[in-house]
XYZ file of C-alpha atoms in Angstrom:
772
model
C 101.254 -49.879 49.397
C 103.486 -47.936 51.720
C 106.115 -46.838 49.197
C 106.210 -45.670 45.850
C 109.043 -47.011 43.267
C 110.969 -45.318 40.574
C 112.932 -48.091 39.461
C 113.202 -51.775 40.072
C 116.756 -52.735 38.866
C 118.371 -51.252 41.108
C 115.327 -50.589 43.506
C 114.813 -46.960 43.928
C 111.957 -45.289 45.728
C 110.314 -42.075 43.931
C 111.278 -40.151 46.821
C 115.006 -40.944 46.778
C 115.285 -40.611 42.961
C 113.460 -37.306 42.735
C 116.315 -35.907 45.762
C 118.827 -37.654 43.594
C 117.717 -35.695 40.691
C 117.764 -32.509 42.345
C 121.131 -33.080 43.710
C 122.604 -33.190 39.994
C 120.136 -29.913 39.383
C 121.797 -28.314 42.393
C 125.637 -29.447 41.021
C 124.387 -28.300 37.459
C 123.156 -24.985 39.055
C 126.080 -24.453 41.013
C 128.970 -25.337 38.349
C 127.421 -24.088 35.164
C 125.160 -20.901 35.873
C 126.142 -19.618 32.461
C 123.550 -21.726 31.077
C 120.617 -18.962 32.034
C 122.902 -16.577 30.178
C 123.129 -18.946 27.246
C 119.062 -19.474 27.396
C 118.866 -15.858 27.757
C 116.316 -16.445 30.633
C 117.319 -15.073 34.035
C 115.118 -17.344 35.822
C 116.182 -20.318 33.786
C 117.507 -22.637 36.755
C 113.925 -22.014 38.652
C 112.137 -23.157 35.675
C 114.383 -26.176 35.454
C 113.743 -26.900 39.096
C 110.052 -27.443 38.833
C 110.729 -29.621 35.837
C 113.066 -31.834 37.752
C 110.991 -31.856 40.947
C 107.931 -32.984 39.199
C 109.102 -35.133 36.377
C 108.290 -38.374 37.834
C 104.971 -38.017 39.828
C 103.051 -39.874 37.203
C 104.975 -43.066 38.552
C 102.677 -43.172 41.202
C 100.178 -44.785 38.675
C 99.322 -48.548 40.034
C 99.752 -49.931 36.693
C 103.561 -48.389 36.442
C 103.873 -49.726 40.407
C 102.691 -53.016 39.469
C 105.035 -53.441 36.294
C 107.750 -52.692 38.666
C 106.978 -55.388 40.713
C 106.681 -58.063 38.349
C 103.183 -57.232 36.996
C 102.217 -57.001 33.402
C 103.508 -54.234 31.406
C 101.918 -50.905 31.509
C 101.866 -49.640 27.919
C 101.554 -46.034 28.820
C 103.865 -43.215 29.613
C 104.161 -41.568 33.238
C 105.568 -38.396 31.820
C 102.061 -37.870 30.048
C 100.581 -37.920 33.979
C 103.777 -35.969 35.374
C 103.083 -33.154 32.927
C 99.518 -32.746 34.448
C 101.147 -31.480 37.823
C 102.337 -28.401 36.174
C 98.701 -26.979 36.533
C 99.561 -25.361 39.868
C 102.526 -23.212 38.921
C 102.232 -19.671 39.373
C 104.124 -18.752 36.386
C 102.718 -17.277 32.873
C 101.558 -19.751 30.414
C 104.985 -19.507 28.434
C 106.741 -20.437 31.311
C 104.349 -23.078 32.263
C 104.657 -24.458 28.754
C 108.593 -24.858 28.958
C 108.404 -26.543 32.360
C 105.496 -28.776 31.069
C 107.533 -29.798 27.740
C 110.496 -30.623 29.800
C 108.413 -33.003 31.858
C 106.527 -34.576 28.712
C 109.648 -35.417 26.605
C 112.030 -36.418 29.169
C 112.192 -39.752 27.647
C 110.326 -39.684 24.160
C 110.008 -36.563 22.153
C 106.945 -34.994 21.120
C 106.116 -36.779 17.658
C 106.562 -40.140 19.529
C 104.244 -39.331 22.290
C 101.550 -37.787 20.065
C 101.640 -40.358 17.445
C 101.877 -43.834 19.947
C 100.392 -42.833 23.014
C 96.692 -41.384 23.840
C 97.880 -38.010 24.921
C 96.101 -36.048 21.980
C 92.814 -35.659 23.882
C 91.196 -34.514 20.748
C 88.719 -37.354 20.490
C 86.512 -39.199 23.043
C 88.410 -42.260 22.831
C 91.734 -40.349 23.705
C 89.980 -38.733 26.514
C 88.660 -41.711 28.174
C 92.174 -43.180 28.044
C 93.752 -40.480 29.917
C 91.190 -40.366 32.434
C 91.509 -44.078 32.667
C 95.194 -43.511 33.641
C 94.903 -40.400 35.715
C 92.301 -42.795 37.959
C 95.101 -44.937 38.264
C 97.219 -42.293 40.481
C 93.878 -42.333 43.036
C 94.789 -45.450 45.149
C 98.359 -43.946 45.783
C 97.318 -40.063 46.369
C 98.150 -39.949 49.849
C 101.738 -41.408 49.464
C 101.979 -39.222 46.461
C 100.888 -36.049 48.614
C 103.479 -36.634 51.093
C 106.091 -36.286 48.341
C 104.407 -33.045 47.027
C 104.816 -31.622 50.181
C 108.375 -31.718 49.721
C 108.714 -29.795 46.642
C 108.430 -26.412 48.980
C 111.180 -27.631 51.011
C 113.269 -28.542 48.074
C 112.715 -25.157 46.389
C 116.102 -23.266 45.820
C 114.272 -19.766 45.969
C 112.536 -18.079 48.866
C 109.046 -18.657 47.680
C 107.791 -21.438 45.968
C 105.740 -20.784 42.951
C 103.931 -24.286 43.155
C 101.490 -25.738 45.526
C 100.502 -29.220 45.652
C 97.829 -30.679 43.546
C 95.128 -31.489 46.015
C 93.080 -34.661 43.722
C 93.423 -36.046 40.220
C 90.439 -34.018 39.294
C 92.686 -30.711 39.199
C 95.027 -32.462 36.553
C 95.390 -31.359 32.878
C 96.268 -33.254 29.890
C 98.628 -30.567 28.591
C 98.333 -31.803 25.172
C 96.016 -28.742 23.616
C 97.729 -26.265 26.276
C 101.331 -26.970 25.425
C 102.132 -29.803 23.298
C 99.947 -28.968 20.306
C 100.794 -25.488 20.105
C 104.378 -26.072 20.008
C 104.176 -28.443 17.234
C 101.814 -26.128 15.149
C 104.463 -23.020 15.639
C 107.300 -25.239 14.619
C 105.358 -26.572 11.495
C 104.066 -22.927 10.515
C 107.773 -21.660 11.272
C 106.098 -19.000 13.910
C 109.439 -20.201 16.264
C 109.325 -18.872 19.629
C 112.379 -18.981 22.276
C 111.447 -22.125 23.281
C 112.253 -23.676 19.779
C 115.797 -22.198 20.076
C 118.309 -22.408 23.160
C 115.815 -22.004 25.905
C 113.788 -25.087 24.862
C 117.221 -26.961 23.925
C 118.502 -26.375 27.250
C 115.381 -26.816 29.340
C 114.712 -30.562 27.710
C 118.685 -31.215 27.458
C 119.509 -30.331 31.505
C 115.826 -32.185 32.259
C 117.435 -35.404 30.808
C 120.746 -34.720 32.156
C 119.537 -34.568 35.613
C 117.342 -37.619 35.135
C 119.962 -39.889 33.282
C 122.957 -38.715 35.861
C 120.923 -39.378 38.661
C 120.160 -43.080 37.323
C 123.626 -44.073 36.428
C 124.695 -46.372 39.319
C 128.474 -45.319 38.209
C 127.942 -41.160 39.064
C 127.838 -39.437 41.849
C 125.132 -37.074 41.343
C 127.097 -34.295 40.468
C 128.595 -32.257 37.866
C 132.324 -32.799 37.687
C 134.615 -29.521 37.704
C 137.633 -29.192 35.229
C 140.766 -29.600 36.994
C 141.489 -26.952 39.467
C 145.372 -25.610 39.559
C 145.927 -26.876 35.945
C 148.972 -24.934 35.452
C 150.586 -26.706 38.663
C 149.588 -30.068 37.194
C 151.084 -29.654 33.488
C 154.461 -28.598 35.392
C 154.148 -31.669 37.519
C 153.696 -34.067 34.489
C 156.421 -32.497 32.531
C 158.817 -33.399 35.357
C 157.363 -36.759 35.963
C 158.654 -37.432 32.380
C 162.025 -37.236 33.546
C 162.363 -33.669 31.906
C 163.291 -30.204 34.172
C 160.569 -27.378 33.720
C 162.471 -24.240 33.027
C 159.367 -22.010 32.350
C 156.912 -22.111 29.522
C 157.919 -21.192 26.030
C 156.398 -17.609 24.779
C 153.994 -19.164 22.727
C 152.622 -21.028 25.483
C 152.425 -18.072 27.877
C 150.591 -16.053 25.128
C 147.997 -18.835 24.740
C 147.651 -18.906 28.575
C 147.095 -15.273 28.669
C 144.362 -15.287 25.685
C 140.946 -14.734 26.609
C 138.527 -15.791 23.875
C 139.147 -17.301 20.239
C 142.724 -18.598 19.769
C 144.473 -19.525 16.437
C 147.802 -21.456 17.793
C 150.495 -22.319 15.263
C 153.760 -24.279 16.507
C 155.890 -27.010 15.382
C 154.838 -30.976 16.231
C 156.285 -31.634 19.374
C 156.676 -28.266 20.654
C 154.305 -28.044 23.480
C 150.923 -27.090 21.625
C 149.100 -29.348 23.698
C 150.360 -27.668 26.853
C 149.423 -24.312 25.381
C 145.934 -25.393 24.431
C 145.360 -26.612 28.020
C 146.638 -23.090 29.396
C 144.127 -21.495 27.212
C 141.750 -23.733 28.437
C 142.334 -22.961 32.065
C 142.069 -19.107 31.379
C 138.862 -19.412 29.753
C 137.162 -21.474 32.532
C 134.879 -19.873 34.638
C 135.124 -19.119 38.168
C 133.164 -22.531 39.328
C 135.223 -24.613 36.644
C 132.166 -25.783 34.644
C 133.057 -25.182 31.291
C 133.450 -28.406 29.118
C 136.557 -28.695 27.434
C 136.476 -30.976 24.062
C 139.700 -32.174 22.392
C 138.684 -32.549 19.205
C 141.229 -34.843 16.499
C 140.245 -36.398 13.145
C 142.134 -39.713 13.978
C 141.180 -42.617 16.160
C 144.753 -43.494 17.011
C 145.344 -40.076 18.074
C 142.139 -39.721 20.005
C 143.399 -42.871 22.174
C 147.004 -41.583 22.496
C 145.767 -38.202 23.543
C 143.389 -39.829 25.818
C 145.555 -41.793 27.301
C 148.120 -38.761 28.284
C 145.355 -36.578 29.455
C 143.786 -39.290 31.663
C 147.343 -39.098 33.629
C 147.245 -35.275 34.085
C 143.025 -35.042 35.134
C 142.385 -38.298 36.416
C 139.938 -41.452 35.333
C 136.922 -39.636 36.694
C 137.229 -36.445 34.710
C 137.829 -37.664 31.292
C 136.307 -39.543 28.470
C 136.967 -40.892 25.105
C 134.457 -40.695 22.399
C 134.651 -42.195 18.751
C 133.048 -45.102 16.974
C 135.184 -47.669 18.581
C 135.605 -45.984 21.652
C 134.068 -48.782 23.959
C 135.897 -51.270 22.187
C 139.012 -49.319 23.182
C 137.765 -49.040 26.677
C 137.180 -53.028 26.888
C 140.756 -53.488 25.584
C 142.113 -51.041 28.260
C 140.441 -53.085 30.886
C 141.878 -56.344 29.565
C 145.515 -54.698 29.267
C 145.153 -53.883 32.955
C 144.159 -57.361 33.928
C 140.735 -55.961 35.106
C 138.957 -58.311 37.724
C 135.951 -57.854 39.356
C 137.538 -57.585 42.681
C 139.218 -53.991 41.762
C 135.582 -52.827 42.046
C 133.094 -54.270 44.435
C 130.253 -52.915 42.554
C 130.866 -55.274 39.793
C 131.129 -58.202 42.103
C 127.209 -58.919 41.990
C 127.209 -58.920 38.232
C 130.206 -61.356 38.122
C 128.344 -63.724 40.652
C 125.337 -63.681 38.476
C 127.075 -64.906 35.281
C 128.797 -67.438 37.592
C 125.387 -68.589 38.668
C 124.230 -68.668 34.749
C 126.876 -71.289 34.417
C 129.336 -69.238 32.881
C 133.116 -70.209 33.527
C 135.507 -67.659 35.409
C 137.353 -66.235 32.072
C 133.886 -65.761 30.405
C 132.192 -64.227 33.534
C 135.232 -61.658 33.490
C 135.025 -61.006 29.773
C 131.436 -59.956 30.375
C 132.169 -58.001 33.740
C 134.842 -56.067 31.345
C 132.131 -55.590 28.852
C 129.734 -54.295 31.166
C 132.358 -51.760 32.698
C 133.352 -50.538 29.527
C 129.558 -49.830 28.650
C 129.195 -48.114 31.492
C 132.246 -45.881 30.989
C 130.795 -44.979 27.526
C 127.393 -44.168 29.088
C 128.796 -41.855 31.692
C 131.043 -40.517 29.299
C 128.120 -39.719 27.062
C 126.501 -37.577 30.038
C 127.362 -34.016 30.876
C 129.163 -35.231 33.863
C 132.811 -35.414 32.684
C 134.534 -31.937 31.944
C 137.114 -33.223 29.653
C 136.178 -35.155 26.370
C 138.709 -36.269 23.584
C 136.555 -37.086 20.537
C 136.123 -36.920 16.860
C 134.204 -33.918 15.650
C 131.707 -36.372 14.484
C 130.575 -37.046 17.757
C 129.760 -33.046 18.138
C 128.202 -32.863 14.826
C 125.650 -35.828 15.840
C 123.809 -33.453 18.013
C 123.057 -31.204 15.207
C 121.773 -33.998 12.858
C 118.701 -34.019 15.512
C 119.543 -37.620 16.965
C 117.999 -38.712 20.072
C 119.643 -37.057 23.363
C 121.031 -33.946 21.143
C 119.462 -31.321 23.683
C 121.453 -32.686 26.468
C 124.727 -32.710 24.190
C 123.832 -29.190 23.182
C 123.645 -28.096 27.189
C 126.919 -29.603 27.740
C 128.520 -27.584 24.528
C 127.125 -24.278 25.956
C 129.881 -22.193 26.494
C 132.302 -25.097 25.998
C 135.715 -24.756 25.147
C 137.110 -26.612 21.996
C 140.472 -27.290 20.937
C 140.769 -28.439 17.407
C 144.010 -29.961 16.614
C 145.078 -30.882 12.841
C 141.903 -29.050 11.650
C 143.418 -29.202 7.951
C 143.158 -33.076 7.868
C 139.562 -33.132 6.726
C 138.131 -33.140 3.350
C 136.121 -30.144 2.027
C 132.663 -32.051 2.844
C 133.475 -32.649 6.480
C 135.444 -29.062 6.684
C 132.117 -27.433 5.605
C 130.044 -29.363 8.254
C 132.806 -28.552 10.939
C 133.029 -24.741 10.279
C 129.043 -24.721 10.105
C 129.205 -26.119 13.617
C 131.545 -23.951 14.925
C 129.779 -20.593 13.654
C 126.537 -21.945 15.478
C 127.902 -22.818 18.824
C 129.852 -19.559 18.895
C 126.870 -17.385 17.852
C 124.066 -19.184 19.799
C 125.866 -21.155 22.725
C 128.739 -18.652 23.479
C 131.402 -21.332 23.020
C 135.095 -20.632 22.592
C 137.888 -22.022 20.029
C 141.294 -22.750 19.896
C 142.360 -23.992 16.684
C 145.937 -25.098 16.686
C 148.007 -26.648 13.844
C 151.959 -27.043 13.047
C 151.007 -25.320 9.591
C 147.813 -24.404 7.727
C 147.227 -22.877 4.506
C 146.163 -19.415 4.437
C 143.080 -20.075 2.361
C 142.006 -22.270 5.391
C 142.728 -19.776 8.026
C 140.387 -17.253 6.157
C 137.788 -19.919 6.062
C 138.192 -20.528 10.137
C 138.255 -16.861 10.597
C 134.742 -16.364 9.275
C 133.299 -19.095 11.650
C 134.965 -18.400 14.811
C 135.177 -14.468 14.279
C 137.915 -12.302 15.832
C 140.562 -14.261 17.156
C 144.137 -14.108 18.651
C 146.714 -15.333 16.394
C 149.799 -16.934 18.457
C 152.777 -18.037 16.448
C 156.189 -19.310 17.317
C 159.031 -17.363 15.996
C 160.630 -18.441 12.996
C 164.056 -18.753 14.857
C 162.357 -20.655 17.537
C 160.579 -22.915 14.872
C 164.002 -23.734 13.350
C 165.332 -25.485 16.614
C 162.454 -28.058 15.500
C 164.200 -28.560 12.095
C 165.085 -32.374 11.703
C 164.576 -33.317 8.150
C 166.372 -33.195 4.739
C 164.367 -33.894 1.680
C 165.416 -36.152 -1.236
C 163.371 -36.286 -4.608
C 163.775 -39.592 -6.201
C 163.187 -40.494 -9.986
C 160.920 -43.157 -10.563
C 158.215 -44.849 -8.327
C 158.511 -46.713 -4.680
C 159.314 -50.025 -6.456
C 162.597 -48.212 -7.986
C 163.470 -47.071 -4.837
C 163.574 -50.625 -3.419
C 167.507 -50.910 -3.855
C 168.214 -47.851 -1.998
C 165.781 -48.727 0.998
C 167.547 -51.815 1.324
C 171.015 -50.338 1.311
C 169.743 -48.210 4.388
C 168.407 -51.359 6.096
C 171.756 -53.049 5.502
C 173.620 -49.853 6.969
C 171.230 -50.440 10.125
C 168.688 -47.606 10.123
C 165.611 -47.977 10.897
C 163.233 -47.126 7.622
C 159.609 -46.159 7.460
C 157.972 -46.567 3.537
C 154.655 -45.079 3.189
C 152.499 -46.011 0.217
C 149.118 -44.520 -0.829
C 147.170 -47.434 -1.453
C 146.874 -50.796 0.727
C 147.872 -52.798 -2.391
C 150.993 -51.295 -2.957
C 151.809 -51.116 0.640
C 151.399 -54.996 0.647
C 153.402 -55.600 -2.644
C 156.238 -53.331 -1.222
C 156.327 -55.076 1.964
C 156.689 -58.478 0.362
C 159.749 -57.210 -1.481
C 161.390 -56.121 1.451
C 160.221 -58.051 4.686
C 162.799 -60.606 4.377
C 165.769 -57.950 4.547
C 164.649 -56.528 7.660
C 165.195 -58.578 11.363
C 161.838 -57.028 12.042
C 159.340 -55.799 9.456
C 155.744 -54.755 9.864
C 153.002 -53.862 7.860
C 150.251 -51.555 8.945
C 147.390 -50.219 7.134
C 143.080 -50.005 7.159
C 142.372 -53.460 6.045
C 143.581 -55.559 8.936
C 141.152 -56.726 11.666
C 141.208 -55.006 15.043
C 142.993 -57.446 16.912
C 145.707 -57.912 14.564
C 146.071 -54.069 13.935
C 146.363 -53.473 17.625
C 148.942 -56.330 17.929
C 151.114 -54.597 14.976
C 150.623 -51.556 16.682
C 152.070 -52.566 19.947
C 155.145 -54.329 17.985
C 156.313 -51.148 16.363
C 158.609 -50.403 18.793
C 161.473 -52.486 17.956
C 160.774 -52.520 14.141
C 163.318 -51.746 11.711
C 161.052 -51.611 8.886
C 157.281 -50.199 8.983
C 155.529 -50.354 5.450
C 152.334 -48.659 5.541
C 149.602 -46.264 4.351
C 148.125 -42.945 5.650
C 147.395 -45.070 8.554
C 151.141 -44.518 9.714
C 150.679 -40.591 9.358
C 149.145 -39.955 13.031
C 149.801 -40.346 16.564
C 151.682 -43.579 16.393
C 154.637 -43.338 19.208
C 157.056 -44.402 16.476
C 160.263 -42.526 15.410
C 162.310 -44.039 12.512
C 165.311 -42.914 10.915
C 164.342 -42.184 7.285
C 161.249 -42.434 5.060
C 160.655 -43.325 1.778
C 157.454 -42.192 0.255
C 155.059 -41.839 -2.646
C 154.157 -38.463 -3.651
C 151.075 -36.937 -1.816
C 150.020 -33.379 -1.261
C 152.350 -31.570 0.923
C 150.178 -31.516 4.212
C 150.198 -35.180 4.058
C 153.832 -35.501 3.412
C 154.632 -33.221 6.388
C 152.427 -35.530 8.429
C 154.725 -38.477 7.287
C 157.953 -36.626 7.854
C 156.652 -36.209 11.895
C 157.348 -39.948 12.305
C 161.046 -39.415 11.599
C 163.533 -38.128 14.020
C 160.209 -37.368 15.848
C 162.151 -36.292 18.966
C 165.060 -34.256 17.198
C 167.885 -36.541 18.777
C 168.969 -38.013 15.660
C 170.487 -34.684 14.184
C 169.072 -34.218 10.612
C 167.482 -37.123 9.123
C 166.768 -38.082 5.310
C 162.922 -37.856 3.921
C 162.917 -39.509 0.445
C 160.047 -38.363 -1.789
C 159.329 -40.463 -5.202
C 158.283 -38.224 -8.094
C 156.056 -40.976 -9.520
C 153.100 -42.515 -7.731
C 150.670 -45.592 -8.205
C 147.871 -45.814 -10.938
C 145.377 -45.332 -8.418
C 146.994 -42.441 -6.878
C 144.539 -39.894 -9.028
C 141.691 -41.403 -7.093
C 142.877 -40.603 -3.711
C 144.799 -37.260 -4.129
C 144.548 -34.082 -6.699
C 147.156 -34.602 -9.644
C 147.718 -30.894 -9.517
C 148.315 -30.624 -5.722
C 150.994 -33.451 -6.041
C 153.007 -31.821 -8.835
C 152.697 -28.416 -6.916
C 154.073 -30.194 -4.019
C 156.871 -31.980 -6.008
C 157.818 -28.663 -7.392
C 157.970 -27.008 -4.045
C 159.952 -29.564 -2.443
C 162.500 -29.149 -5.506
C 163.263 -25.776 -4.167
C 164.794 -27.424 -1.075
C 166.115 -30.484 -2.413
C 169.042 -31.977 -0.714
C 169.182 -29.016 1.844
C 168.152 -28.925 5.305
C 164.175 -28.396 5.585
C 163.840 -25.642 8.020
C 160.617 -25.573 10.307
C 160.342 -21.779 9.302
C 160.366 -22.371 5.529
C 157.527 -25.115 5.590
C 154.430 -22.354 5.766
C 156.164 -20.638 2.607
C 155.959 -24.009 0.777
C 152.273 -24.946 1.586
C 151.548 -21.413 0.249
C 152.809 -22.220 -2.704
C 150.902 -25.404 -3.040
C 147.736 -24.214 -1.907
C 147.896 -20.626 -3.294
C 144.609 -21.000 -5.126
C 142.799 -22.847 -2.054
C 140.535 -25.647 -2.876
C 140.271 -26.778 -6.476
C 136.836 -26.455 -8.576
C 135.352 -29.604 -7.440
C 136.739 -29.257 -3.899
C 135.150 -25.974 -3.732
C 131.697 -27.166 -5.171
C 132.002 -30.091 -2.596
C 132.464 -27.411 0.425
C 129.803 -25.015 -0.912
C 127.192 -27.808 -1.629
C 127.585 -29.218 1.927
C 127.601 -25.742 3.733
C 124.059 -24.931 1.993
C 122.925 -28.095 3.456
C 123.986 -27.891 6.552
C 122.756 -24.484 7.441
C 119.244 -25.440 5.758
C 119.470 -28.461 7.819
C 119.942 -26.512 11.081
C 117.079 -24.239 10.666
C 114.864 -27.426 10.775
C 116.275 -28.813 14.053
C 114.191 -27.620 17.237
C 114.166 -29.343 20.641
C 111.531 -31.604 21.737
C 111.386 -33.129 18.443
C 113.965 -35.504 17.292
C 114.814 -35.754 13.672
C 113.540 -39.219 12.272
C 115.893 -38.882 9.329
C 118.841 -37.575 11.461
C 120.728 -40.761 12.028
C 120.627 -41.948 8.346
C 121.752 -38.549 7.268
C 124.655 -38.866 9.897
C 125.620 -42.355 9.098
C 125.972 -41.364 5.198
C 128.828 -39.303 6.876
C 131.047 -42.476 7.312
C 132.509 -44.066 4.131
C 133.658 -47.617 5.304
C 131.706 -50.603 6.295
C 132.810 -53.116 9.045
C 133.218 -56.711 7.492
C 134.466 -60.159 8.993
C 137.159 -62.110 7.017
C 134.952 -65.522 6.250
C 137.846 -67.541 7.927
C 136.911 -65.851 11.137
C 132.897 -66.596 11.091
C 132.880 -69.258 13.357
C 134.826 -67.333 15.759
C 132.495 -64.356 15.303
C 129.885 -66.058 15.912
C 130.853 -68.128 18.726
C 131.592 -64.763 20.839
C 128.390 -63.171 19.471
C 126.320 -66.146 20.688
C 128.008 -65.854 23.991
C 127.127 -62.421 24.244
C 131.043 -61.183 24.071
C 130.424 -58.321 21.910
C 133.643 -56.561 22.115
C 135.518 -59.969 21.808
C 133.671 -60.669 18.490
C 134.319 -56.860 17.431
C 138.063 -57.686 17.486
C 137.293 -59.740 14.152
C 135.957 -56.429 12.158
C 138.144 -55.002 9.334
C 137.117 -52.007 7.467
C 136.552 -51.633 3.400
C 135.335 -48.450 1.773
C 132.104 -47.668 0.295
C 133.582 -48.177 -3.363
C 135.235 -51.316 -2.515
C 131.889 -52.352 -1.226
C 129.908 -52.083 -4.217
C 132.599 -54.051 -6.703
C 133.094 -56.911 -3.984
C 129.029 -57.378 -3.800
C 129.133 -57.236 -7.603
C 131.823 -60.004 -7.619
C 129.667 -61.957 -4.937
C 132.586 -61.809 -2.379
C 130.471 -60.492 0.145
C 127.562 -61.743 2.067
C 125.197 -60.682 4.845
C 124.188 -63.057 7.557
C 120.623 -61.720 8.614
C 120.615 -63.395 11.795
C 124.058 -61.961 12.846
C 123.224 -58.459 10.878
C 126.796 -58.412 9.775
C 128.932 -58.654 6.252
C 131.240 -61.257 5.851
C 133.968 -61.121 3.139
C 135.136 -64.139 1.151
C 138.651 -63.038 0.238
C 142.234 -64.203 1.532
C 143.174 -62.591 4.804
C 146.530 -62.901 6.567
C 147.433 -61.788 9.847
C 150.623 -60.275 8.786
C 149.135 -58.883 5.506
C 145.721 -58.044 5.972
C 142.611 -58.412 3.422
C 144.012 -59.579 0.023
C 141.395 -58.486 -2.569
C 143.038 -59.882 -5.537
C 143.924 -63.423 -4.327
C 141.404 -65.924 -4.046
C 140.194 -67.119 -0.500
C 142.000 -70.571 -0.001
C 139.039 -71.704 2.427
C 136.277 -71.431 -0.348
C 136.064 -74.834 -2.160
């Protein structure tokens, strides 16, 4: 055998792969030099170099090489053999342990290795197995020696502290020397620096170098943040047809702030630009700090991703949320993506044609592959900007596979949290605990921005981010964004139907917001025939129908919806009728009315009475306080500078007793959980604990089961995903009890036996006409 392979699909030699990994390493060292500071190890990058250089030498084993060329499965781990090459490192034992652990665990964690593979060497059987595998290196030793001799040339420092291993007899197993002591220290809670940020970044960066070098869509480098960001922002403003006359004072202040920032300004005033100017100010000279733009809702994230992509380019930004890959897939469909747009996918397309697929099916599968590749690249450390939910950040803190790479990426990260007030007490506790951990252990910086925020929440955030610079828009400047007049209506939303019809007859576009899907469906059916273009929007539509409806809202004269319409839809109606809700939710609803401020002062009507189920959604006391607060400004123009006062009237006591208990319990649990998370060992229960955060279950209406099944059979997974709707956890239990849900074990999917209408969504109180 004249060449040693590292991979077979696509074919890559061991020498080439190692050099590609070192290219990523050099990029990481050049662009994120601050990682050594976070690790608190000045020679961190030297240690990482040896891990990267040696990490795949075990692939020279004949069994591994035969597997790559069509032979039997090897059933052993190459990294166990690779770890033995640290024997010739001229470092103290603690440093050799760090390098060895990074090599041993760059695919599997310590627990998996010791439980499933013969790396323990604590009994004769294990020792014999290890010696047998080591012997497989001998036939290829001369070729491997040629690669070993390259290490000294690759070394970034003047003197290489490693010499080639002359024979297999010199190799060590490493379990007793490195893995077992680390495991025992973790069990005994005698934690070393390797159990903290040093070990976290060693494994995280080792995996990052290997994964990024293995990604055919990457360029073996860490992308930098946008150079001359301010100039690009100005250009972006002017491209939207607006003249740039300089930054507002609050934007200038944000752009001068070094460190933590609390930014408050009205919706539509330019908070996003202010936050980006802050991120540019806090970038290191090498532009290597990763920027995380965190939003609570999928619709907000998708909209912000589209906006920022135009600013920073496709290559530099990614999007992450539960449906991100589906979103990317649909974006390719909307752009009429074809394989000819990217030559590297032509071979994949042709392979599908050769399998007997028709042109349409082959194109779908190529789009699917492209979307998956985009997702995989975004999950790596490559892209400097990411728009995502806080759950995508929290995932790392549950010890789920790959968490060390995430922690490396978040080191000295720049985090922009928008709408942080939107989370429930449990999620807020997790987010604030995470923020504190990132600030204290990983030197992260935070920009917390909001239009309005109660003081009690500001105080809680301050405990997490420490000292911060407050930047507020001046009251007189805030009032320039005044757009609404509040009207309180006696009765409930159904009592307001005549007034809504009057507004429609006058030619006004009207948005109606209800607190439950059932209420929204009932109101829509009462009103739909009185409007030229009426739309209903809520969470119980299948994905393809929800996307269709959202795409048709621009010309709608009536929109009836639930909380789903509160955030980031690009809509602008003339007036609002809404059921009562806490003040922060109502302010969000107001934001969809006269959004651009070009209609003078528009009316927002609040019904004093809600529906019977509202008490399960909102605090009755907070809703009552909200109505009382708005009573003080009823029929008057709602000045933007007055809103903060109203919010304090509602939230003067902070969380209620139940909310505070929920917050405190979640905070205690998460703090204890974080003490048990250490690098090199993944948390087996972490994924289940993380997934328990999500309170909805995806279901497919029974009427679409055949369509869904056909797409799954054709491996068109994102086409199948378009038939998913969401139901809440509490609804799931009731529907199961009523025998309205059934799980297809082969498809591993729940199907729901209720009526579904493409304009109304899932209808729980009507029988399914397709069931006989």
